[in-house]
Amino acid sequence: MAAPAPSHARCYLDHASAAPWHPAALAAVEEVARRFPGDPSRSHRAGRAARDLLEAARATVAATVGAAPERLVFTSGGTEAVHLAVRGAVAARARPGRRLRAVSTAVEHSAVLAAGDAVAGAGVEHVVVPVDGDGRVDLDRLAAVLADDDVATVVVSVQHANHEVGTLQPLSAVARLCAAAGALLHVDACQTVGRLPVRMDVLGADLLSLSAAKLGGGRGTGALAWSPRARLRPLLAG
């Protein structure tokens, strides 16, 4: 005889890693799978219908974070989005003999730190800036790194909110330092989109990464938005 089901409801406490599917997102995925089988890059009727749906979704997400639809790309998740931001920005500036720098804070998500490590070498350095006891970036140390103009700082990655302790970073101050140094500010907003108001212009972000997995949209979907200041080289081609 099978054991009786437990009478208590499950308590899930790992939303910062992956939130359960929202019922509306599940319904939308099912409808798209059933009604829109076409390749959005094709010009036949099914392809055009899929393309229209894709572009409508792009416009909705872009409007949510204050980006232009033509400057937002969907990714396979937050990890791909942050790698495109960091590695794509550095690759767009790389030239033979040019010395470049990518900067991260010590409390960034492992994907951001890994992206910084991935660009290190061959004239590119990855500098990790310390934080205080609350996990807040040390603005004086960041300013000192940016003041070293022997190396051009391409991109500074500072999360909107920490994924473990919840600390909100002083992004307005960080954005001013980046603008003065001519560096792009990449904000990892995977933890805050869908939970807090997130607008690129308000945050001062040039690059903003997000993940559907954190807000009930399911795994396997993310996005990167960028400002007119940002230049990126794609990681994938074809």
Tab-separated table of N, CA and C in Angstrom, residues 67-168:
chain	number	residue	atom	x	y	z
A	67	ALA	N	14.616	50.037	-22.438
A	67	ALA	CA	15.549	49.885	-23.553
A	67	ALA	C	14.804	49.985	-24.873
A	68	ALA	N	15.539	50.229	-25.947
A	68	ALA	CA	14.952	50.200	-27.281
A	68	ALA	C	14.889	48.748	-27.753
A	69	PRO	N	13.803	48.334	-28.399
A	69	PRO	CA	13.688	46.934	-28.838
A	69	PRO	C	14.848	46.475	-29.714
A	70	GLU	N	15.369	47.377	-30.548
A	70	GLU	CA	16.467	46.978	-31.429
A	70	GLU	C	17.788	46.819	-30.673
A	71	ARG	N	17.790	47.189	-29.392
A	71	ARG	CA	18.989	47.003	-28.573
A	71	ARG	C	18.701	46.043	-27.420
A	72	LEU	N	17.973	44.999	-27.716
A	72	LEU	CA	17.740	43.923	-26.749
A	72	LEU	C	17.770	42.599	-27.487
A	73	VAL	N	18.545	41.665	-26.954
A	73	VAL	CA	18.652	40.342	-27.556
A	73	VAL	C	18.293	39.300	-26.510
A	74	PHE	N	17.547	38.294	-26.921
A	74	PHE	CA	17.227	37.184	-26.022
A	74	PHE	C	18.403	36.208	-25.986
A	75	THR	N	18.611	35.618	-24.828
A	75	THR	CA	19.699	34.673	-24.629
A	75	THR	C	19.148	33.399	-24.001
A	76	SER	N	20.029	32.437	-23.780
A	76	SER	CA	19.608	31.183	-23.157
A	76	SER	C	19.504	31.290	-21.642
A	77	GLY	N	19.752	32.464	-21.098
A	77	GLY	CA	19.655	32.664	-19.658
A	77	GLY	C	20.557	33.789	-19.204
A	78	GLY	N	20.618	33.997	-17.882
A	78	GLY	CA	21.441	35.065	-17.339
A	78	GLY	C	22.920	34.868	-17.611
A	79	THR	N	23.395	33.628	-17.589
A	79	THR	CA	24.819	33.372	-17.805
A	79	THR	C	25.260	33.834	-19.181
A	80	GLU	N	24.495	33.466	-20.209
A	80	GLU	CA	24.865	33.917	-21.556
A	80	GLU	C	24.772	35.427	-21.671
A	81	ALA	N	23.786	36.027	-21.021
A	81	ALA	CA	23.628	37.478	-21.097
A	81	ALA	C	24.833	38.200	-20.516
A	82	VAL	N	25.316	37.757	-19.344
A	82	VAL	CA	26.455	38.450	-18.739
A	82	VAL	C	27.741	38.183	-19.524
A	83	HIS	N	27.888	37.002	-20.091
A	83	HIS	CA	29.078	36.747	-20.909
A	83	HIS	C	29.067	37.595	-22.169
A	84	LEU	N	27.901	37.769	-22.766
A	84	LEU	CA	27.817	38.637	-23.937
A	84	LEU	C	28.146	40.074	-23.562
A	85	ALA	N	27.684	40.520	-22.403
A	85	ALA	CA	27.966	41.883	-21.967
A	85	ALA	C	29.461	42.109	-21.772
A	86	VAL	N	30.096	41.225	-21.009
A	86	VAL	CA	31.506	41.422	-20.660
A	86	VAL	C	32.420	41.055	-21.823
A	87	ARG	N	32.283	39.850	-22.322
A	87	ARG	CA	33.185	39.395	-23.377
A	87	ARG	C	32.904	40.118	-24.690
A	88	GLY	N	31.609	40.390	-24.962
A	88	GLY	CA	31.274	41.103	-26.191
A	88	GLY	C	31.787	42.527	-26.203
A	89	ALA	N	31.713	43.211	-25.038
A	89	ALA	CA	32.197	44.591	-24.962
A	89	ALA	C	33.707	44.653	-25.116
A	90	VAL	N	34.418	43.734	-24.470
A	90	VAL	CA	35.879	43.717	-24.584
A	90	VAL	C	36.303	43.383	-26.009
A	91	ALA	N	35.658	42.391	-26.617
A	91	ALA	CA	36.015	42.006	-27.982
A	91	ALA	C	35.802	43.155	-28.968
A	92	ALA	N	34.796	43.984	-28.725
A	92	ALA	CA	34.517	45.097	-29.628
A	92	ALA	C	35.599	46.171	-29.565
A	93	ARG	N	36.318	46.231	-28.442
A	93	ARG	CA	37.370	47.247	-28.269
A	93	ARG	C	38.776	46.707	-28.502
A	94	ALA	N	38.914	45.402	-28.615
A	94	ALA	CA	40.253	44.800	-28.696
A	94	ALA	C	40.951	45.178	-30.002
A	95	ARG	N	42.216	45.567	-29.869
A	95	ARG	CA	43.073	45.863	-31.015
A	95	ARG	C	44.483	45.393	-30.685
A	96	PRO	N	45.262	45.011	-31.663
A	96	PRO	CA	46.644	44.603	-31.384
A	96	PRO	C	47.396	45.708	-30.647
A	97	GLY	N	48.015	45.358	-29.543
A	97	GLY	CA	48.800	46.317	-28.777
A	97	GLY	C	48.004	47.158	-27.791
A	98	ARG	N	46.699	47.090	-27.820
A	98	ARG	CA	45.885	47.887	-26.907
A	98	ARG	C	45.710	47.155	-25.581
A	99	ARG	N	45.899	47.861	-24.471
A	99	ARG	CA	45.719	47.283	-23.144
A	99	ARG	C	44.337	47.662	-22.621
A	100	LEU	N	43.583	46.650	-22.199
A	100	LEU	CA	42.202	46.854	-21.782
A	100	LEU	C	41.980	46.243	-20.400
A	101	ARG	N	40.892	46.684	-19.787
A	101	ARG	CA	40.564	46.214	-18.444
A	101	ARG	C	39.069	45.970	-18.329
A	102	ALA	N	38.709	44.846	-17.676
A	102	ALA	CA	37.342	44.590	-17.236
A	102	ALA	C	37.352	44.577	-15.719
A	103	VAL	N	36.325	45.160	-15.111
A	103	VAL	CA	36.268	45.304	-13.658
A	103	VAL	C	34.987	44.644	-13.151
A	104	SER	N	35.097	43.924	-12.039
A	104	SER	CA	33.944	43.329	-11.361
A	104	SER	C	34.074	43.618	-9.867
A	105	THR	N	32.971	43.532	-9.145
A	105	THR	CA	33.068	43.580	-7.691
A	105	THR	C	33.255	42.160	-7.166
A	106	ALA	N	33.719	42.062	-5.937
A	106	ALA	CA	34.031	40.758	-5.355
A	106	ALA	C	32.800	39.918	-5.079
A	107	VAL	N	31.603	40.520	-5.096
A	107	VAL	CA	30.383	39.771	-4.766
A	107	VAL	C	29.517	39.503	-5.986
A	108	GLU	N	30.073	39.687	-7.174
A	108	GLU	CA	29.289	39.391	-8.371
A	108	GLU	C	28.968	37.900	-8.453
A	109	HIS	N	27.907	37.585	-9.183
A	109	HIS	CA	27.567	36.188	-9.443
A	109	HIS	C	28.740	35.502	-10.128
A	110	SER	N	28.875	34.208	-9.896
A	110	SER	CA	29.998	33.460	-10.470
A	110	SER	C	30.060	33.573	-11.992
A	111	ALA	N	28.919	33.735	-12.654
A	111	ALA	CA	28.918	33.876	-14.114
A	111	ALA	C	29.616	35.162	-14.540
A	112	VAL	N	29.415	36.241	-13.778
A	112	VAL	CA	30.058	37.513	-14.101
A	112	VAL	C	31.563	37.420	-13.868
A	113	LEU	N	31.953	36.839	-12.733
A	113	LEU	CA	33.376	36.692	-12.446
A	113	LEU	C	34.044	35.778	-13.470
A	114	ALA	N	33.350	34.734	-13.889
A	114	ALA	CA	33.901	33.836	-14.901
A	114	ALA	C	34.056	34.539	-16.242
A	115	ALA	N	33.123	35.405	-16.581
A	115	ALA	CA	33.229	36.163	-17.832
A	115	ALA	C	34.438	37.089	-17.789
A	116	GLY	N	34.668	37.725	-16.628
A	116	GLY	CA	35.848	38.568	-16.491
A	116	GLY	C	37.134	37.769	-16.604
A	117	ASP	N	37.159	36.602	-15.978
A	117	ASP	CA	38.343	35.748	-16.081
A	117	ASP	C	38.555	35.270	-17.510
A	118	ALA	N	37.461	35.081	-18.248
A	118	ALA	CA	37.559	34.560	-19.614
A	118	ALA	C	38.238	35.553	-20.550
A	119	VAL	N	38.113	36.861	-20.278
A	119	VAL	CA	38.731	37.848	-21.164
A	119	VAL	C	40.152	38.184	-20.747
A	120	ALA	N	40.554	37.758	-19.541
A	120	ALA	CA	41.885	38.097	-19.047
A	120	ALA	C	42.963	37.406	-19.879
A	121	GLY	N	44.040	38.140	-20.117
A	121	GLY	CA	45.135	37.610	-20.922
A	121	GLY	C	45.235	38.334	-22.236
A	122	ALA	N	46.397	38.271	-22.869
A	122	ALA	CA	46.623	38.885	-24.187
A	122	ALA	C	46.251	40.361	-24.179
A	123	GLY	N	46.774	41.093	-23.193
A	123	GLY	CA	46.557	42.535	-23.140
A	123	GLY	C	45.314	42.966	-22.400
A	124	VAL	N	44.571	42.026	-21.824
A	124	VAL	CA	43.352	42.362	-21.083
A	124	VAL	C	43.509	41.868	-19.643
A	125	GLU	N	43.189	42.738	-18.681
A	125	GLU	CA	43.240	42.347	-17.282
A	125	GLU	C	41.846	42.399	-16.666
A	126	HIS	N	41.625	41.546	-15.684
A	126	HIS	CA	40.363	41.522	-14.941
A	126	HIS	C	40.670	41.928	-13.509
A	127	VAL	N	40.111	43.060	-13.094
A	127	VAL	CA	40.336	43.584	-11.754
A	127	VAL	C	39.073	43.386	-10.935
A	128	VAL	N	39.219	42.806	-9.751
A	128	VAL	CA	38.101	42.577	-8.838
A	128	VAL	C	38.198	43.585	-7.694
A	129	VAL	N	37.167	44.412	-7.554
A	129	VAL	CA	37.144	45.467	-6.547
A	129	VAL	C	36.491	44.935	-5.272
A	130	PRO	N	37.071	45.212	-4.107
A	130	PRO	CA	36.503	44.691	-2.856
A	130	PRO	C	35.203	45.388	-2.463
A	131	VAL	N	34.544	44.805	-1.473
A	131	VAL	CA	33.296	45.352	-0.934
A	131	VAL	C	33.439	45.481	0.577
A	132	ASP	N	32.491	46.198	1.199
A	132	ASP	CA	32.518	46.338	2.651
A	132	ASP	C	31.794	45.171	3.319
A	133	GLY	N	31.606	45.276	4.633
A	133	GLY	CA	31.000	44.185	5.380
A	133	GLY	C	29.565	43.908	5.022
A	134	ASP	N	28.896	44.861	4.362
A	134	ASP	CA	27.515	44.655	3.916
A	134	ASP	C	27.443	44.189	2.462
A	135	GLY	N	28.592	43.964	1.851
A	135	GLY	CA	28.602	43.541	0.457
A	135	GLY	C	28.459	44.690	-0.523
A	136	ARG	N	28.692	45.925	-0.056
A	136	ARG	CA	28.549	47.103	-0.919
A	136	ARG	C	29.913	47.462	-1.504
A	137	VAL	N	29.942	47.794	-2.782
A	137	VAL	CA	31.200	48.057	-3.471
A	137	VAL	C	31.934	49.231	-2.825
A	138	ASP	N	33.253	49.092	-2.735
A	138	ASP	CA	34.124	50.150	-2.212
A	138	ASP	C	34.321	51.183	-3.317
A	139	LEU	N	33.618	52.298	-3.211
A	139	LEU	CA	33.648	53.310	-4.268
A	139	LEU	C	35.021	53.955	-4.406
A	140	ASP	N	35.744	54.118	-3.291
A	140	ASP	CA	37.080	54.709	-3.367
A	140	ASP	C	38.034	53.799	-4.136
A	141	ARG	N	37.960	52.494	-3.868
A	141	ARG	CA	38.824	51.567	-4.599
A	141	ARG	C	38.452	51.515	-6.071
A	142	LEU	N	37.147	51.551	-6.358
A	142	LEU	CA	36.714	51.567	-7.752
A	142	LEU	C	37.220	52.815	-8.456
A	143	ALA	N	37.106	53.968	-7.788
A	143	ALA	CA	37.580	55.215	-8.386
A	143	ALA	C	39.081	55.152	-8.656
A	144	ALA	N	39.827	54.526	-7.743
A	144	ALA	CA	41.272	54.420	-7.930
A	144	ALA	C	41.604	53.542	-9.132
A	145	VAL	N	40.871	52.446	-9.307
A	145	VAL	CA	41.096	51.578	-10.467
A	145	VAL	C	40.795	52.328	-11.757
A	146	LEU	N	39.689	53.055	-11.777
A	146	LEU	CA	39.302	53.770	-12.988
A	146	LEU	C	40.234	54.942	-13.285
A	147	ALA	N	40.876	55.481	-12.247
A	147	ALA	CA	41.793	56.605	-12.453
A	147	ALA	C	43.100	56.173	-13.104
A	148	ASP	N	43.408	54.905	-13.063
A	148	ASP	CA	44.619	54.390	-13.700
A	148	ASP	C	44.379	54.302	-15.198
A	149	ASP	N	44.720	55.367	-15.903
A	149	ASP	CA	44.401	55.422	-17.323
A	149	ASP	C	45.513	54.874	-18.206
A	150	ASP	N	46.492	54.175	-17.608
A	150	ASP	CA	47.463	53.468	-18.440
A	150	ASP	C	46.805	52.302	-19.165
A	151	VAL	N	45.692	51.828	-18.587
A	151	VAL	CA	44.905	50.756	-19.188
A	151	VAL	C	43.474	51.267	-19.359
A	152	ALA	N	42.892	51.068	-20.513
A	152	ALA	CA	41.538	51.546	-20.775
A	152	ALA	C	40.519	50.578	-20.171
A	153	THR	N	39.701	51.073	-19.253
A	153	THR	CA	38.646	50.241	-18.683
A	153	THR	C	37.472	50.199	-19.652
A	154	VAL	N	37.140	49.004	-20.109
A	154	VAL	CA	36.060	48.838	-21.077
A	154	VAL	C	34.721	48.713	-20.378
A	155	VAL	N	34.637	47.833	-19.394
A	155	VAL	CA	33.347	47.518	-18.788
A	155	VAL	C	33.529	47.276	-17.292
A	156	VAL	N	32.583	47.793	-16.509
A	156	VAL	CA	32.540	47.591	-15.058
A	156	VAL	C	31.237	46.866	-14.743
A	157	SER	N	31.336	45.696	-14.120
A	157	SER	CA	30.150	44.906	-13.779
A	157	SER	C	29.826	45.076	-12.300
A	158	VAL	N	28.641	45.623	-12.034
A	158	VAL	CA	28.170	45.812	-10.661
A	158	VAL	C	26.711	45.359	-10.611
A	159	GLN	N	26.418	44.396	-9.758
A	159	GLN	CA	25.072	43.862	-9.677
A	159	GLN	C	24.115	44.899	-9.094
A	160	HIS	N	22.836	44.780	-9.444
A	160	HIS	CA	21.819	45.662	-8.870
A	160	HIS	C	21.575	45.285	-7.414
A	161	ALA	N	21.343	44.005	-7.155
A	161	ALA	CA	21.159	43.508	-5.792
A	161	ALA	C	21.884	42.183	-5.641
A	162	ASN	N	22.451	41.969	-4.470
A	162	ASN	CA	23.185	40.735	-4.241
A	162	ASN	C	22.242	39.549	-4.117
A	163	HIS	N	22.638	38.424	-4.685
A	163	HIS	CA	21.802	37.237	-4.748
A	163	HIS	C	21.844	36.425	-3.466
A	164	GLU	N	22.674	36.792	-2.497
A	164	GLU	CA	22.753	36.040	-1.247
A	164	GLU	C	22.319	36.862	-0.033
A	165	VAL	N	22.741	38.132	0.038
A	165	VAL	CA	22.387	38.948	1.211
A	165	VAL	C	21.430	40.092	0.885
A	166	GLY	N	21.175	40.326	-0.426
A	166	GLY	CA	20.170	41.307	-0.814
A	166	GLY	C	20.628	42.744	-0.869
A	167	THR	N	21.907	43.009	-0.660
A	167	THR	CA	22.409	44.384	-0.665
A	167	THR	C	22.183	45.058	-2.013
A	168	LEU	N	21.611	46.257	-1.986
A	168	LEU	CA	21.466	47.073	-3.193
A	168	LEU	C	22.722	47.918	-3.366
